[in-house]
Amino acid sequence: MKNIMNLKKIIFCCVLFIGAIKYLSLDVKAANYDAKSFVEQFGSSVKFVPQENPNVPGNPLNDANHMWDRFSDDGDILYGTEGTAAVSQGIRYSTIGWKVNVWYNDATGAKREEIYFKLGGSYMQRVSEVSSNGVEYNLYSIKLSVLRSRMSPQAREAMNRGQANFTLDACVSLKKNGVLLSDMNDNGCTRDIGHFYTDHNGIANAAPWRSATKEKLKTYFNKNIDGLMIRINVEGDEGIASVSGSGNYLYGTNVNISKSIKNGFDFTGWKVVAAQNQSFLNTGINSENFNCKAITNITYRATTKRKQTRIVFHRNESINDTVIHTEVFTYGDNDVAINPDRWNDKNWIKDGFHQVGWAFKPDEQKEYGMDDKLNKDWLLSKSPKIDLYAVWEENTYVIRYDGNGAFKGHIDDVRAKYSEKITTSNNEFDKPIEDSTYLGWSQDKKILFPEYKEKQTVSVKELATKAGCLHENNAVIMLYATWNYWPTISAKDLYYSLEDAQNGIISEREIASKISAKDREDGNIQYGLNPKNFLKLINYSEEEFINLKDKADISEIICVKDQHGKLIEKEINIHITDIKPLYGKDAVGKIRFYDKKYKNTLFKYSVWKNKNYQNELE
């Protein structure tokens, strides 16, 4: 029976051992270390190894909302030891646990909180044990979640604010002939406090150690836990007034990152600009404020852009008008002038109207004048957009009459709106010359035919359109008196011999070649019946000249009519002499040309062979 009981105990111990080995192998695998490799790599350093989260939604590297989820908020604080397996003779020292110091500040000042962990106790578990060449290697682990749970509420609050720090001191006891002189549990020393040391001075003076031993013992105290404290920096660009969240945090702590924005700026997002874990670099976060886990040293930058207001100016020429002018005001710009003249937009017009200001709606009264400016602070308050509608007022025109060459006369100006009609005035101007006639009114002073008669009803719109001043308020529209200057006839008495008359020389064509007519409007009027005018002899008879028997004086009436219908007549005499002109050998003397200045002397005082020649010359 006794043998059976011993066998059961052996089997139970084997199962327990195998389970323990399986458990330890899983933990070691998770940490990627065993006791010997850890000591060989890190020596007496304490290292924190995060615990990855296998259940990650989506792809955290591409999803800013889940980029912290690859890591849980837990992990292992690992510490390795080495020592000889044989029982040592004499005085030695032995690490029997650790004291975690939590440093923080509260309302009363600086505080230090001590948390004890016994090697192999309830909280600091041995996760690997390796024996090699007479040396025993042990790897101990404290779960981060355990450390958190053992902190006081005050320390956890400081930790959550990023205002706590952690250091480790070894709990060391003397060992005489292989027997510990002191002992501890997870709350501190339990036996012989005189041989329980948690600082270098205590253990250094506990025995006559060699200098090398004393120096080595320094590394047992005031140790940092590599990777446990995470530095989070929060900064902002020019548009950020302040940020919060910067600090040193215990790994896995939930951190609130926030900012406040200066006036004149819009928040555009957060950007990771530096990170110990390179996969976080350049990650964008759009949330105004956000929470993150302290899992890697990282720097977040709040980014902004200068606030802008889009100003949309509507021409508002009609209900369905779509013409607009858009400007963008950016914080830092000066006040905005709102006079459309500076846009150099030829389409910014309304026929018969002039712009007097702006309104906030198409059919509202004026809110701003043409010389006003939009205050920059007011514009920012209306971000991102403001609409302004042009307010138009009907033009008034001055109708002014001009005598267009008249010596005297006056007609008062008339003021009228674009939509109104006027009645043209009677002529009150004297004609510019005696030989002229008033015809009517015209907007062109050089025009030959009137555009309007007296007492004619005319729309101001028509007048403004012709004058080219549809968009000019108080424009002067001129109406010029239009005059018909009468035509003039140029003709003198003609002299022929009786022989010329009898031979048919004095034809209508002959006489027409000696006369001409001119008119201001018609120019030179050609002889004959023309489409718009005529120049003619009204009593010419060819037989009258052919049938002459003796000298005679015959009168001819020349008549001209211009295109306005004005008739002018002039009478000339055709003198017929009975002296036969000399030709060929009968002619005496030479042809002489005389200057006009000798006219009075040559004609009167010269001696002529025959006096009739002098008569002909005259």
XYZ file of C-alpha atoms in Angstrom:
618
model
C 0.000 0.000 0.000
C 2.815 2.317 0.914
C 4.522 1.642 -2.421
C 1.257 2.382 -4.280
C 0.898 5.693 -2.471
C 4.489 6.603 -3.288
C 3.854 5.684 -6.939
C 0.805 7.961 -7.070
C 2.836 10.781 -5.600
C 5.555 10.253 -8.196
C 2.992 10.202 -11.019
C 1.303 13.355 -9.670
C 4.627 15.152 -9.417
C 5.548 14.125 -12.968
C 2.250 15.413 -14.314
C 2.651 18.617 -12.350
C 6.207 19.008 -13.602
C 5.223 18.355 -17.218
C 2.400 20.912 -16.910
C 4.743 23.435 -15.374
C 7.288 22.871 -18.122
C 4.516 23.332 -20.721
C 3.349 26.531 -19.000
C 6.877 27.894 -18.765
C 7.654 27.039 -22.363
C 4.554 28.979 -23.473
C 5.614 32.044 -21.469
C 9.177 31.865 -22.658
C 7.985 31.548 -26.174
C 5.809 34.599 -25.690
C 8.782 36.583 -24.362
C 11.282 34.957 -26.756
C 13.733 34.458 -23.880
C 14.894 31.719 -21.525
C 16.765 32.420 -18.287
C 20.282 31.890 -19.625
C 19.843 33.763 -22.924
C 18.208 36.655 -21.086
C 21.103 36.990 -18.604
C 23.681 36.640 -21.369
C 21.955 39.364 -23.425
C 20.805 41.820 -20.765
C 22.860 40.996 -17.670
C 21.307 42.654 -14.617
C 19.003 44.920 -16.671
C 15.279 44.796 -16.173
C 13.340 44.638 -19.410
C 9.688 45.111 -20.173
C 8.295 42.944 -22.991
C 4.868 44.043 -24.301
C 2.215 41.468 -24.881
C 0.858 41.613 -28.410
C -2.852 41.444 -29.049
C -3.652 38.608 -31.470
C -7.203 39.825 -32.139
C -6.760 43.035 -34.124
C -9.674 44.426 -36.194
C -8.715 45.324 -39.733
C -5.171 46.379 -40.498
C -3.973 48.604 -37.663
C -1.076 49.958 -39.694
C -3.482 51.441 -42.219
C -6.291 52.299 -39.829
C -5.569 55.172 -37.440
C -8.560 54.208 -35.306
C -7.022 50.829 -34.478
C -3.292 51.388 -34.744
C -2.858 50.975 -30.963
C -4.849 47.748 -30.889
C -1.949 45.574 -32.022
C -0.658 45.787 -28.483
C -2.527 44.964 -25.318
C -2.050 47.104 -22.242
C -0.210 44.282 -20.479
C 3.212 42.637 -20.659
C 6.041 41.143 -18.648
C 8.662 42.910 -16.556
C 11.593 40.439 -16.801
C 14.616 40.104 -14.520
C 17.326 37.466 -14.767
C 19.688 36.107 -12.064
C 22.683 33.817 -12.079
C 24.477 32.018 -9.226
C 26.474 28.887 -8.369
C 24.539 25.791 -7.544
C 26.951 24.679 -4.762
C 26.444 25.817 -1.215
C 28.847 28.693 -0.604
C 30.895 28.871 2.556
C 31.274 32.141 4.424
C 29.304 35.345 3.843
C 27.609 35.967 0.533
C 24.665 38.148 -0.622
C 21.544 37.067 -2.348
C 18.719 38.977 -4.105
C 15.480 37.754 -2.616
C 13.077 40.226 -4.232
C 12.473 43.689 -5.671
C 11.087 46.945 -4.472
C 9.335 49.102 -7.092
C 9.455 52.818 -6.259
C 6.649 54.908 -7.701
C 7.549 58.588 -7.768
C 4.843 61.197 -8.240
C 3.508 64.523 -6.989
C 0.186 65.321 -5.423
C -1.276 68.428 -3.817
C 1.020 68.119 -0.799
C 4.257 67.640 -2.732
C 6.566 64.850 -3.908
C 5.646 61.310 -2.997
C 7.288 57.906 -3.176
C 5.321 54.720 -2.981
C 7.066 51.350 -2.361
C 5.707 48.077 -3.723
C 7.495 44.831 -2.796
C 7.794 41.714 -4.919
C 9.364 38.557 -3.578
C 11.271 36.407 -6.035
C 8.985 33.467 -6.570
C 6.274 35.076 -4.495
C 2.650 35.592 -5.375
C 3.355 38.333 -7.923
C 6.915 37.860 -9.156
C 6.893 34.481 -10.859
C 9.849 32.452 -12.027
C 9.206 31.779 -15.725
C 12.456 30.042 -16.637
C 15.200 28.122 -14.815
C 18.317 26.861 -16.567
C 21.382 25.097 -15.121
C 24.558 25.213 -17.122
C 28.119 24.317 -16.041
C 27.344 24.656 -12.366
C 25.587 27.973 -12.791
C 21.890 28.406 -12.141
C 19.994 30.943 -14.277
C 16.553 32.140 -13.276
C 14.165 34.435 -15.145
C 11.478 36.189 -13.135
C 8.438 38.065 -14.403
C 6.063 40.641 -12.955
C 2.909 41.171 -14.990
C 2.361 44.841 -15.722
C -1.296 44.392 -14.834
C -0.188 43.169 -11.420
C 2.010 46.205 -10.885
C -0.889 48.473 -11.773
C -3.251 46.676 -9.458
C -0.874 47.128 -6.519
C -0.472 50.857 -6.967
C -2.479 53.228 -4.796
C -5.305 55.256 -6.415
C -3.210 58.395 -6.006
C -0.264 56.834 -7.827
C -2.509 55.510 -10.608
C -4.048 58.957 -11.055
C -0.606 60.510 -11.370
C 0.376 57.736 -13.767
C -2.658 58.471 -15.945
C -1.582 62.093 -16.124
C 1.881 61.116 -17.289
C 3.375 62.459 -14.053
C 4.730 59.306 -12.429
C 8.056 57.546 -12.694
C 9.330 54.125 -11.668
C 12.651 52.810 -10.348
C 13.645 49.427 -8.933
C 15.811 48.515 -5.988
C 16.918 44.982 -5.233
C 15.913 43.475 -1.913
C 19.155 41.862 -0.777
C 19.917 39.649 2.232
C 23.185 38.203 3.568
C 23.738 34.499 3.142
C 25.991 32.717 5.624
C 27.155 29.237 4.767
C 24.252 28.987 2.305
C 21.606 30.098 4.785
C 19.710 33.408 4.372
C 19.864 35.693 7.361
C 16.665 37.517 6.420
C 13.496 36.882 4.489
C 10.588 38.773 2.869
C 7.190 38.414 1.313
C 5.246 40.631 -1.154
C 4.757 43.238 1.539
C 8.378 43.645 2.654
C 10.784 42.141 5.203
C 9.404 39.343 7.381
C 12.512 38.366 9.363
C 15.556 40.171 10.717
C 15.171 43.668 9.237
C 18.842 44.263 10.164
C 19.998 41.937 7.400
C 17.453 43.195 4.825
C 18.903 45.783 2.438
C 17.165 47.886 -0.251
C 19.867 50.469 -0.976
C 23.521 50.359 -1.950
C 24.910 51.883 1.229
C 23.269 49.214 3.329
C 24.545 46.183 1.442
C 27.921 47.796 0.686
C 28.619 48.166 4.415
C 27.087 44.842 5.459
C 30.322 42.877 4.939
C 33.955 43.499 4.010
C 33.332 43.168 0.271
C 36.005 43.670 -2.265
C 35.870 46.985 -4.203
C 34.795 45.139 -7.327
C 31.879 43.604 -5.465
C 30.805 46.952 -4.053
C 30.932 48.453 -7.532
C 28.900 45.616 -9.005
C 26.275 46.043 -6.294
C 25.561 49.574 -7.542
C 23.787 48.101 -10.531
C 21.235 46.458 -8.198
C 19.656 49.766 -7.170
C 17.819 52.680 -8.682
C 17.345 50.673 -11.810
C 15.078 51.688 -14.665
C 12.841 49.215 -16.408
C 13.777 49.301 -20.071
C 10.684 49.885 -22.187
C 8.246 50.327 -19.324
C 8.021 54.122 -19.412
C 6.727 55.640 -22.634
C 7.438 59.234 -23.565
C 4.556 60.959 -25.357
C 5.163 64.398 -26.806
C 2.291 66.561 -28.015
C 2.991 69.678 -30.072
C 1.181 71.978 -32.479
C 1.842 74.219 -35.445
C 1.306 77.997 -35.622
C -2.461 77.728 -35.258
C -2.423 75.772 -31.992
C -2.795 77.755 -28.781
C -2.046 74.869 -26.406
C -1.849 71.082 -26.261
C -2.167 68.529 -23.504
C -1.144 64.927 -23.117
C 2.635 65.211 -23.068
C 4.289 63.146 -20.339
C 6.006 59.943 -19.247
C 3.459 57.156 -19.037
C 3.458 53.610 -17.834
C 3.186 51.329 -20.829
C -0.414 50.702 -21.891
C -1.828 53.726 -20.098
C -4.785 55.324 -21.854
C -3.747 58.870 -22.708
C -6.032 61.714 -23.746
C -4.520 63.940 -26.421
C -6.180 67.321 -26.845
C -5.536 70.825 -28.129
C -7.019 74.288 -28.280
C -6.932 76.362 -31.450
C -6.074 80.015 -31.919
C -8.591 82.345 -33.432
C -8.212 82.478 -37.195
C -7.271 78.831 -37.700
C -9.091 75.605 -38.581
C -7.972 72.243 -37.242
C -6.884 69.804 -39.983
C -5.840 66.750 -37.944
C -3.103 65.053 -35.978
C 0.038 63.619 -37.483
C 2.637 61.290 -36.016
C 5.949 63.033 -36.729
C 8.257 60.838 -34.642
C 7.888 57.349 -33.252
C 10.142 54.677 -31.813
C 8.006 52.148 -33.643
C 8.499 53.155 -37.279
C 5.179 51.711 -38.384
C 3.412 54.619 -36.660
C 5.214 57.343 -38.622
C 3.100 59.701 -40.755
C -0.116 58.206 -39.434
C -2.995 60.687 -39.685
C -5.712 61.082 -37.054
C -8.732 63.207 -37.876
C -10.380 63.348 -34.469
C -10.417 66.698 -32.716
C -9.205 65.043 -29.494
C -8.459 61.365 -29.084
C -7.345 58.657 -26.681
C -4.356 56.459 -27.326
C -2.343 53.806 -25.549
C 1.164 54.576 -24.398
C 2.859 51.763 -26.270
C 5.799 53.482 -27.996
C 7.745 56.692 -27.657
C 5.879 58.989 -29.999
C 5.313 62.612 -30.980
C 1.906 63.833 -32.135
C 1.565 67.164 -33.888
C -1.726 69.026 -34.190
C -1.951 70.644 -37.617
C -4.053 73.585 -38.739
C -4.631 75.817 -41.686
C -5.406 79.472 -41.676
C -9.136 79.993 -41.538
C -10.654 81.040 -44.839
C -13.900 82.653 -45.869
C -15.091 82.363 -49.439
C -16.822 85.587 -50.455
C -19.241 85.094 -53.341
C -20.353 88.338 -55.005
C -23.536 87.912 -57.056
C -24.181 90.349 -59.906
C -27.912 89.983 -59.242
C -28.792 91.623 -62.563
C -31.965 89.552 -62.798
C -33.722 86.736 -60.955
C -31.932 84.046 -62.971
C -28.558 85.784 -63.130
C -25.663 83.357 -62.545
C -22.713 85.736 -62.941
C -20.591 85.762 -59.773
C -17.181 86.884 -58.623
C -15.459 84.842 -55.921
C -12.655 85.851 -53.595
C -11.049 83.889 -50.779
C -10.153 85.712 -47.590
C -7.432 84.057 -45.506
C -6.682 84.849 -41.879
C -3.930 87.440 -41.820
C -5.173 89.300 -44.901
C -6.304 92.907 -44.682
C -9.883 94.125 -44.786
C -11.503 93.352 -48.147
C -12.519 96.169 -50.489
C -15.826 95.342 -52.146
C -15.945 97.804 -55.050
C -16.251 95.733 -58.259
C -14.258 98.309 -60.236
C -11.070 96.611 -59.083
C -12.172 93.296 -60.577
C -11.882 94.700 -64.091
C -14.923 92.647 -65.052
C -16.645 94.158 -68.085
C -19.678 91.948 -67.522
C -20.417 93.435 -64.106
C -23.126 95.788 -65.441
C -26.872 96.203 -65.638
C -28.363 98.214 -68.489
C -29.869 101.460 -67.265
C -28.708 100.956 -63.691
C -25.698 101.658 -61.534
C -24.624 99.660 -58.497
C -25.010 101.395 -55.140
C -23.998 98.637 -52.724
C -24.495 95.093 -51.452
C -27.118 93.095 -49.582
C -27.205 89.664 -47.974
C -30.175 88.519 -50.079
C -31.188 89.202 -53.696
C -34.201 91.353 -52.832
C -32.991 93.148 -49.692
C -32.018 96.756 -49.125
C -28.399 97.906 -49.225
C -26.231 96.823 -46.287
C -22.856 98.035 -47.575
C -21.902 100.924 -49.840
C -19.528 100.867 -52.776
C -16.645 102.386 -50.812
C -17.040 100.135 -47.766
C -14.672 97.360 -46.727
C -15.446 94.047 -45.101
C -13.772 93.851 -41.698
C -11.389 90.906 -41.455
C -12.647 89.840 -38.036
C -16.221 89.910 -39.265
C -15.252 87.866 -42.314
C -13.654 85.195 -40.155
C -16.821 84.972 -38.110
C -18.708 84.113 -41.321
C -16.360 81.298 -42.367
C -16.540 79.258 -44.511
C -18.749 81.310 -46.886
C -20.676 84.531 -47.256
C -22.891 85.634 -50.162
C -23.283 89.280 -51.143
C -25.770 90.458 -53.770
C -25.368 93.616 -55.836
C -27.956 96.317 -55.195
C -28.772 98.378 -58.318
C -30.414 101.793 -58.699
C -32.010 103.141 -61.886
C -29.918 105.683 -63.780
C -30.938 109.316 -64.224
C -29.862 111.082 -67.432
C -29.531 114.762 -68.342
C -31.018 115.597 -71.773
C -29.231 118.715 -73.067
C -30.091 120.660 -76.238
C -27.399 122.275 -78.389
C -27.909 124.869 -81.167
C -25.153 123.232 -83.223
C -23.791 126.487 -84.649
C -26.705 128.743 -83.811
C -25.764 132.240 -82.690
C -28.282 132.399 -79.909
C -31.094 130.537 -78.203
C -31.457 128.299 -75.148
C -33.471 125.279 -74.027
C -33.414 124.082 -70.417
C -31.962 120.640 -69.549
C -34.350 117.788 -68.879
C -33.660 115.078 -66.255
C -35.287 111.696 -66.802
C -35.036 108.111 -65.565
C -33.903 105.226 -67.752
C -37.412 103.740 -67.854
C -39.134 107.035 -68.719
C -39.998 108.753 -71.995
C -39.504 112.383 -73.001
C -41.083 114.691 -75.603
C -38.528 116.565 -77.685
C -38.585 120.341 -77.366
C -39.567 122.923 -79.941
C -36.583 124.647 -81.521
C -35.606 127.804 -79.642
C -32.348 128.424 -81.526
C -31.791 130.946 -84.323
C -30.492 129.467 -87.569
C -26.701 129.649 -87.879
C -26.756 131.360 -91.345
C -29.415 133.118 -93.338
C -29.460 130.505 -96.055
C -30.326 127.543 -93.784
C -33.394 125.747 -92.489
C -34.039 123.912 -89.153
C -34.836 120.201 -89.702
C -35.085 118.554 -86.263
C -32.938 116.997 -83.500
C -30.075 114.511 -83.702
C -27.657 112.932 -81.233
C -24.808 113.351 -83.739
C -23.935 116.968 -84.411
C -22.515 116.126 -87.852
C -25.463 114.114 -89.053
C -27.264 115.521 -92.114
C -30.733 114.218 -91.419
C -32.589 114.613 -88.126
C -33.295 111.587 -85.951
C -36.181 113.178 -84.101
C -38.775 115.825 -84.847
C -40.121 118.464 -82.524
C -42.631 117.183 -79.976
C -41.707 113.580 -80.707
C -42.002 111.019 -77.882
C -38.713 109.174 -77.366
C -37.702 106.617 -74.717
C -34.729 107.517 -72.558
C -33.546 103.945 -73.023
C -33.253 104.594 -76.783
C -31.358 107.830 -76.224
C -28.971 106.230 -73.693
C -28.365 103.256 -75.968
C -27.404 105.503 -78.902
C -25.283 107.683 -76.628
C -23.448 104.630 -75.247
C -24.105 105.551 -71.611
C -26.419 102.756 -70.478
C -24.375 102.155 -67.341
C -23.464 105.740 -66.410
C -25.602 107.525 -63.895
C -26.125 111.291 -64.496
C -24.693 110.971 -67.986
C -25.399 113.916 -70.315
C -27.204 112.986 -73.543
C -26.847 115.679 -76.218
C -29.562 116.579 -78.754
C -28.185 118.789 -81.525
C -30.249 121.005 -83.774
C -29.965 119.695 -87.332
C -29.757 122.368 -90.028
C -30.074 122.214 -93.806
C -27.609 124.630 -95.365
C -28.998 125.698 -98.751
C -27.155 124.789 -101.937
C -25.226 127.480 -103.888
C -24.822 127.971 -107.637
C -21.595 129.162 -109.236
C -22.259 130.788 -112.689
C -21.400 134.006 -114.598
C -22.605 135.679 -117.738
C -21.303 134.040 -120.921
C -20.108 135.637 -124.220
C -20.421 134.062 -127.677
C -20.383 135.254 -131.304
C -23.428 135.207 -133.547
C -21.708 132.631 -135.694
C -21.273 130.359 -132.604
C -24.957 130.655 -131.852
C -26.087 129.942 -135.383
C -23.772 126.937 -135.605
C -25.306 125.330 -132.496
C -22.217 125.848 -130.328
C -24.289 127.294 -127.472
C -25.876 123.959 -126.510
C -27.284 123.001 -123.102
C -24.194 120.899 -122.589
C -21.988 123.898 -123.347
C -23.734 126.076 -120.821
C -23.787 123.235 -118.224
C -20.025 122.971 -118.479
C -19.743 126.616 -117.384
C -21.881 126.315 -114.239
C -21.732 124.288 -110.973
C -23.638 123.804 -107.719
C -22.489 122.806 -104.237
C -24.306 121.754 -101.083
C -23.004 121.069 -97.571
C -24.997 117.888 -97.297
C -24.904 116.766 -100.956
C -21.460 117.969 -101.933
C -21.002 118.837 -105.637
C -24.285 118.439 -107.438
C -23.894 117.072 -110.926
C -25.817 118.682 -113.783
C -28.987 116.822 -114.571
C -31.673 114.941 -112.683
C -29.981 112.895 -109.962
C -31.592 110.352 -107.558
C -31.587 112.808 -104.640
C -31.052 116.222 -106.236
C -30.768 118.077 -109.544
C -29.078 120.977 -111.328
C -30.702 122.202 -114.534
C -31.597 125.068 -116.854
C -35.316 125.555 -116.622
C -35.899 127.758 -119.738
C -33.183 126.705 -122.165
C -34.125 126.472 -125.913
C -31.528 125.430 -128.449
C -33.649 126.840 -131.382
C -33.577 130.233 -129.713
C -29.831 130.449 -130.301
C -29.737 128.802 -133.770
C -32.392 131.134 -135.169
C -30.689 134.367 -134.066
C -30.150 136.979 -136.863
C -28.317 139.571 -134.890
C -26.579 140.090 -131.596
C -28.667 139.515 -128.516
C -28.707 139.088 -124.714
C -30.543 135.977 -123.627
C -31.236 135.195 -119.962
C -31.096 131.629 -118.597
C -32.528 130.441 -115.230
C -30.352 127.903 -113.364
C -32.194 125.832 -110.735
C -30.694 123.532 -108.120
C -32.466 121.321 -105.521
C -30.735 119.504 -102.677
C -31.863 116.219 -101.156
C -33.840 118.063 -98.505
C -35.931 119.575 -101.329
C -34.628 123.116 -101.029
C -34.816 124.968 -104.442
C -32.394 127.763 -105.355
C -32.432 129.662 -108.675
C -29.924 131.991 -110.340
C -30.246 133.982 -113.578
C -27.323 134.601 -115.962
C -27.124 136.421 -119.323
C -25.623 134.984 -122.470
C -24.268 137.818 -124.630
C -24.219 137.226 -128.438
C -22.075 139.612 -130.578
C -22.242 139.932 -134.383
C -18.446 140.332 -134.790
C -16.855 137.432 -136.523
C -13.786 136.182 -134.781
C -10.571 136.098 -136.776
C -8.973 132.761 -137.481
C -5.790 131.736 -139.263
C -4.118 134.410 -141.445
C -6.802 136.885 -140.680
C -5.911 136.903 -137.060
C -3.597 139.717 -136.029
C -1.322 139.721 -133.040
C -0.314 137.084 -130.554
C -2.153 135.388 -127.778
C -1.511 137.254 -124.601
C -2.041 136.087 -121.018
C -2.620 138.687 -118.368
C -2.517 138.635 -114.639
C -5.649 139.486 -112.675
C -3.916 142.432 -111.104
C -3.986 144.186 -114.535
C -7.689 143.647 -114.958
C -8.748 147.201 -114.169
C -6.078 148.805 -116.356
C -5.802 146.387 -119.226
C -9.521 146.298 -119.946
C -10.113 150.024 -119.528
C -7.054 151.716 -120.955
C -5.773 149.398 -123.648
C -6.274 150.423 -127.281
C -8.135 147.735 -129.192
C -8.252 147.306 -132.917
C -11.923 146.821 -132.632
C -13.780 147.938 -129.551
C -16.071 144.910 -129.781
C -13.226 142.649 -128.727
C -12.867 144.603 -125.526
C -16.568 144.105 -124.939
C -16.162 140.401 -125.397
C -13.276 140.231 -122.960
C -15.276 142.018 -120.363
